[in-house]
XYZ file of C-alpha atoms in Angstrom:
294
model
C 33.763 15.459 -16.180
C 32.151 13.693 -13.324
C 30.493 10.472 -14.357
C 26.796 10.450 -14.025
C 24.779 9.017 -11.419
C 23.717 6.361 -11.742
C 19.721 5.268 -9.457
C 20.165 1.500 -8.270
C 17.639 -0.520 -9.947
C 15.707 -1.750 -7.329
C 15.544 1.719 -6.202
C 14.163 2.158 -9.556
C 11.456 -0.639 -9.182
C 10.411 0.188 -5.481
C 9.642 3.834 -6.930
C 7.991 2.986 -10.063
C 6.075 0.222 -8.031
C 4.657 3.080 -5.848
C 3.608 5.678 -8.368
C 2.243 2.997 -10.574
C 0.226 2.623 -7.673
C -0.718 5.545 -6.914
C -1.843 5.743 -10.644
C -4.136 2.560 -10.334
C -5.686 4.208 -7.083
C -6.513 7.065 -8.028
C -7.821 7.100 -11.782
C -11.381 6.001 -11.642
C -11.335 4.136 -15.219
C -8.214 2.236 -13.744
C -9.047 1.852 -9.982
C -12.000 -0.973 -10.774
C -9.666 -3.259 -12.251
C -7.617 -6.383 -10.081
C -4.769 -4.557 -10.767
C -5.003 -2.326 -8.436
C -5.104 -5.218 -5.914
C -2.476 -6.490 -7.205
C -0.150 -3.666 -6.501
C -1.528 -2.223 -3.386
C -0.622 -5.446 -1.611
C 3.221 -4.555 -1.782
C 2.903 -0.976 -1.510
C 1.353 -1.666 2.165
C 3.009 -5.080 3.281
C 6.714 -4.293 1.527
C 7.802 -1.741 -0.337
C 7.858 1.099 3.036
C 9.880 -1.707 4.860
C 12.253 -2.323 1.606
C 12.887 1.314 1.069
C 13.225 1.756 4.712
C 15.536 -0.772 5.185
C 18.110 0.274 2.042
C 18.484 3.868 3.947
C 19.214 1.888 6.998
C 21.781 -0.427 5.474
C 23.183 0.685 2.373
C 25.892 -1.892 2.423
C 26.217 -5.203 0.725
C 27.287 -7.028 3.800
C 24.892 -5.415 6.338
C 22.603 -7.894 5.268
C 21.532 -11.057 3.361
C 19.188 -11.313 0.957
C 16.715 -13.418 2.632
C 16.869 -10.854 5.710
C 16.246 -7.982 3.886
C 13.404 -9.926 2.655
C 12.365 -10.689 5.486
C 12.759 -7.250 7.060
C 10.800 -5.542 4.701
C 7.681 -7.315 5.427
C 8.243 -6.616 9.073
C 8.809 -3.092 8.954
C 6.355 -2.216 6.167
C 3.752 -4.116 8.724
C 5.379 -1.727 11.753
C 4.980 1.546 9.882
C 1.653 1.378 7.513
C 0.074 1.137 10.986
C 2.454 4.071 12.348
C 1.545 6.644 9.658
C -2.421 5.832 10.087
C -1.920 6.451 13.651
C -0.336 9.837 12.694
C -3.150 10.976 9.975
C -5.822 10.185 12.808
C -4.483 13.414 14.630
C -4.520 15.244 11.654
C -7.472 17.392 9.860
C -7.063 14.348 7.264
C -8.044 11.453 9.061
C -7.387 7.927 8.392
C -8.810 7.793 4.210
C -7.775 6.592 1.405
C -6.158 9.723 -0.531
C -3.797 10.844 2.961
C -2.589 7.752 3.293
C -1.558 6.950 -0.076
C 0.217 10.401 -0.341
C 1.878 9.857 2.902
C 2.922 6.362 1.860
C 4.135 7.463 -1.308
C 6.269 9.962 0.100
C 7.352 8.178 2.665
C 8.688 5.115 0.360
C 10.235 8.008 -1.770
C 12.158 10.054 0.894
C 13.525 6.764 2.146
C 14.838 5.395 -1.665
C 16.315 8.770 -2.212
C 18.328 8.594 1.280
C 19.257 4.956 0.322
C 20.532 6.469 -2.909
C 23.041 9.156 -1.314
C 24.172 6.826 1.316
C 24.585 3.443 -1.633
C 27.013 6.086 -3.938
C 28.896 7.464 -0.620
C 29.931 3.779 -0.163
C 30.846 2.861 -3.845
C 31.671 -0.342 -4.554
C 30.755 -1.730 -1.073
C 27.240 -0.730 -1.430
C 24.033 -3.075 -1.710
C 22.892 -3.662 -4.971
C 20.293 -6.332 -6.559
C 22.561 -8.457 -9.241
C 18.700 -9.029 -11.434
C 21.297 -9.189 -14.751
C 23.298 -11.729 -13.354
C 20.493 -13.429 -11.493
C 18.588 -13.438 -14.906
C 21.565 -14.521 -17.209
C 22.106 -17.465 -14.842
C 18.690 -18.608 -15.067
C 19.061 -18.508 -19.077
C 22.075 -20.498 -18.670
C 20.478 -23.107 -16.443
C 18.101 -23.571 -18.724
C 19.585 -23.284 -22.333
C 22.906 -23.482 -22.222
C 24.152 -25.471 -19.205
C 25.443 -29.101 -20.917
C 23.663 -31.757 -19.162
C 20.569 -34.321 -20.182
C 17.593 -33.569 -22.135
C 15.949 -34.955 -18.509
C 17.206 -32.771 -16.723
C 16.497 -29.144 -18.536
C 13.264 -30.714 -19.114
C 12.727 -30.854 -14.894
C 14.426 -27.194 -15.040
C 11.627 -25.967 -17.114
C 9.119 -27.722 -15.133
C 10.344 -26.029 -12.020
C 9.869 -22.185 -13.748
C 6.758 -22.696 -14.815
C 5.227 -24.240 -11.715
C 6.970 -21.497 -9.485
C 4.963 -18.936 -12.573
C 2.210 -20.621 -12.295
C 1.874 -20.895 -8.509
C 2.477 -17.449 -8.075
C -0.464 -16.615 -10.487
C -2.443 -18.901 -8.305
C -1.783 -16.639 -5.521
C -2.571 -13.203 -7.299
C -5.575 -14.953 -8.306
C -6.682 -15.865 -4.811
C -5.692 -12.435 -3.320
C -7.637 -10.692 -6.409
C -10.792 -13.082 -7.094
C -13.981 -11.439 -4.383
C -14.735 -14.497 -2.073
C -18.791 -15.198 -2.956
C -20.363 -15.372 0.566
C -23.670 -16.398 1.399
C -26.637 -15.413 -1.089
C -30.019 -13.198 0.414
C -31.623 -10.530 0.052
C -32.593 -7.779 2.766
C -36.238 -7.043 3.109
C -37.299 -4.355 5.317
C -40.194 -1.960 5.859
C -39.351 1.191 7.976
C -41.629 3.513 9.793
C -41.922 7.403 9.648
C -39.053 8.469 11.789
C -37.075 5.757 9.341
C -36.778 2.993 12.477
C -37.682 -0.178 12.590
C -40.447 0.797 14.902
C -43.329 3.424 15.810
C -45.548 2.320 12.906
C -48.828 3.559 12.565
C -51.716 0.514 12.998
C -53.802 2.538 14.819
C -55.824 4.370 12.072
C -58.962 5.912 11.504
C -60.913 5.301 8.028
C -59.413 7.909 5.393
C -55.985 7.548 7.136
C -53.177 6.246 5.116
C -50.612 3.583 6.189
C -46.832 5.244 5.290
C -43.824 2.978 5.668
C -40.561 3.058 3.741
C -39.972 -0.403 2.205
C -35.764 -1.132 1.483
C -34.805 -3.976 -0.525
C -30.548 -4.337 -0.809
C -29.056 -7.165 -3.369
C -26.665 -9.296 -1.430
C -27.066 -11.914 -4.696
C -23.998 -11.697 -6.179
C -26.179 -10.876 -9.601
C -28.634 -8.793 -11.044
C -32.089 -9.375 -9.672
C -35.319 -8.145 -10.903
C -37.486 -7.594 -7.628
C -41.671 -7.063 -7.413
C -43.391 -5.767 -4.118
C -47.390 -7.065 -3.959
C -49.348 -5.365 -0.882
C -51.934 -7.437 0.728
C -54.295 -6.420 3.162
C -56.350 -9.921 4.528
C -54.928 -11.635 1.779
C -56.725 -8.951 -0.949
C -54.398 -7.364 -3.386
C -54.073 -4.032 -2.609
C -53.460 -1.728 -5.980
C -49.580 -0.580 -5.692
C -47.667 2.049 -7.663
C -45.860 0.892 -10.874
C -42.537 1.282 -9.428
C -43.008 -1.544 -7.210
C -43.487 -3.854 -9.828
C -40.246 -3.867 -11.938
C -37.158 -3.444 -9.328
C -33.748 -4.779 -10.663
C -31.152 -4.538 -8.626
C -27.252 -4.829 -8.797
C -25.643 -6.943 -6.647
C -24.982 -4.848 -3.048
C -26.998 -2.005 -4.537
C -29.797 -0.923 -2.321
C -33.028 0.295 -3.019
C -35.525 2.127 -0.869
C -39.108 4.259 -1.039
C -41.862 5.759 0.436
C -45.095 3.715 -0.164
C -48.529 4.783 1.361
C -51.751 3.603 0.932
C -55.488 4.403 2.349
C -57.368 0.950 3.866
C -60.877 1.200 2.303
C -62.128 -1.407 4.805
C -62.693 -1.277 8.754
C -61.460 -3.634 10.538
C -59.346 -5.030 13.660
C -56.170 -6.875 13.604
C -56.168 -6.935 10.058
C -52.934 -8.583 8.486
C -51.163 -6.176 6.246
C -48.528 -8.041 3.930
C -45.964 -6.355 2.153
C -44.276 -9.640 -0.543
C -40.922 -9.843 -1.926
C -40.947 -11.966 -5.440
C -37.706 -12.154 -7.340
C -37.174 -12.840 -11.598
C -40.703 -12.602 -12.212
C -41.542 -15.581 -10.179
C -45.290 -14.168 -8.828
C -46.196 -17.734 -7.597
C -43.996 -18.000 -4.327
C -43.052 -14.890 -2.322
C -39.326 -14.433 -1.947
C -39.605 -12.980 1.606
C -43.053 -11.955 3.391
C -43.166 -8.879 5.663
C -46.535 -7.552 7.551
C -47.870 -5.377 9.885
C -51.351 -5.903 12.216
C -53.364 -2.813 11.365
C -57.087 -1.526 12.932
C -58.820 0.013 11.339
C -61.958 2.033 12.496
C -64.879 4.483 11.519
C -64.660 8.092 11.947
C -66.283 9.703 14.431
């Protein structure tokens, strides 16, 4: 009876690796969490180059250790790139979904061609020694005679390498806070920044679209006051009570008819944030006219 087969297990682990990610991707309840930072790092910078590299050379003495290592961050930079370039020909396009499934596929074709060519070498093929690596870690630690001193330095060293590399995932996985603001903006008819009416004729209404976008890194509660020559002009409820998310953007129609003639008349449109109605937050006006009916 032919002896089973048996998968390498770093074969194992670069597979698992990719439909773990794959998993953390694609399920919205699990795709908001750092995690999936955390493993989409080496599914693009080195697990195509790792699985690439053990079809390539299935051998133990093809390579060392550090230059597969090495390797697979070079090639995994050399063909991420190459299989966006393909999906931009392709009714796909360059998202998120395509590439992941060509990526995963990709990473799996090449373990499973690693695996035929490891067992057609036998005992001359590449394999990752993780018991023996992890048995002679135990031994440095507990069971390798020397001074107290020096397991006590041992220990030091494995928890500062730990610790160093949870640093790092840290870093990578912790959203850098930029600068704080808040985008103010008033928009005409045809939704530009231009081509507002301030030309108007008494009974005429004034119709912008004000847009207010959180870039607070909080939640802010936001109030809009219109002021025409410093008079408060009455203003729907919804401008009063605005909170916002940070990055979430808000926009609306607002119009309103001048009951006053006038020229050049300053038309203020003021930003106050958290309920603070004694300093606006950001100012915005227009220069309206306007004149009797003839």
């Amino acid at each position: 009876m032919p002896a089973k087969k048996q998968i390498p297990t770093d074969i194992k682990l670069v597979i698992a690796l990719a439909l773990l990610t794959d998993l953390f991707v694609l399920v919205p309840f699990l795709s908001d969490g750092p995690v999936r930072t955390i493993l989409g790092l080496p599914m693009v910078l080195f697990l195509p180059g790792y699985a690439l590299i053990a079809a390539l050379f299935p051998g133990k003495d093809d390579l060392d250790g550090i230059e597969r290592i090495a390797l697979s961050f070079g090639l995994s930079i050399a063909v991420v790139p190459l299989i966006g370039l393909g999906l931009n020909y392709t009714p796909w396009g360059i998202r998120l979904v395509p590439i992941l499934v060509f990526l995963t596929n990709f990473i799996i074709i090449m373990s499973f061609v690693a695996i035929y060519r490891r067992e057609a070498l036998g005992k001359d093929a590449f394999s990752v020694p993780f018991r023996e690596m992890y048995e002679s870690v135990r031994a440095e630690v507990t069971e390798k005679p020397g001074s107290r001193l020096d397991r006590i330095l041992t220990i030091i060293l494995v928890i500062s390498i730990v610790a160093s590399v949870m640093t790092l995932i840290y870093v990578v996985v912790t959203p850098k806070q930029g600068e704080r603001f808040t985008e103010f903006y008033i928009l005409g008819p045809e939704r530009m920044a231009d081509n507002y009416r301030t030309q108007l004729i008494m009974g005429e209404s004034v119709d912008v679209i004000i847009g207010v976008v959180n870039h607070e890194y909080s939640v802010v509660n936001y109030s809009i006051v219109i002021k025409l020559d410093d008079q408060v002009i009455e203003s729907p409820q919804s401008l009063q009570h605005i909170a916002l998310a940070h990055n979430v953007t808000w926009e609306k129609p607002v119009s309103f008819i001048p009951a006053v003639t006038g020229t050049d008349m300053k038309l203020q449109y003021l930003l106050y944030r958290d309920d603070n109605m004694t300093q606006p937050y950001r100012d915005l006006h227009l220069w309206i006219s306007v004149g009797e009916d003839e």
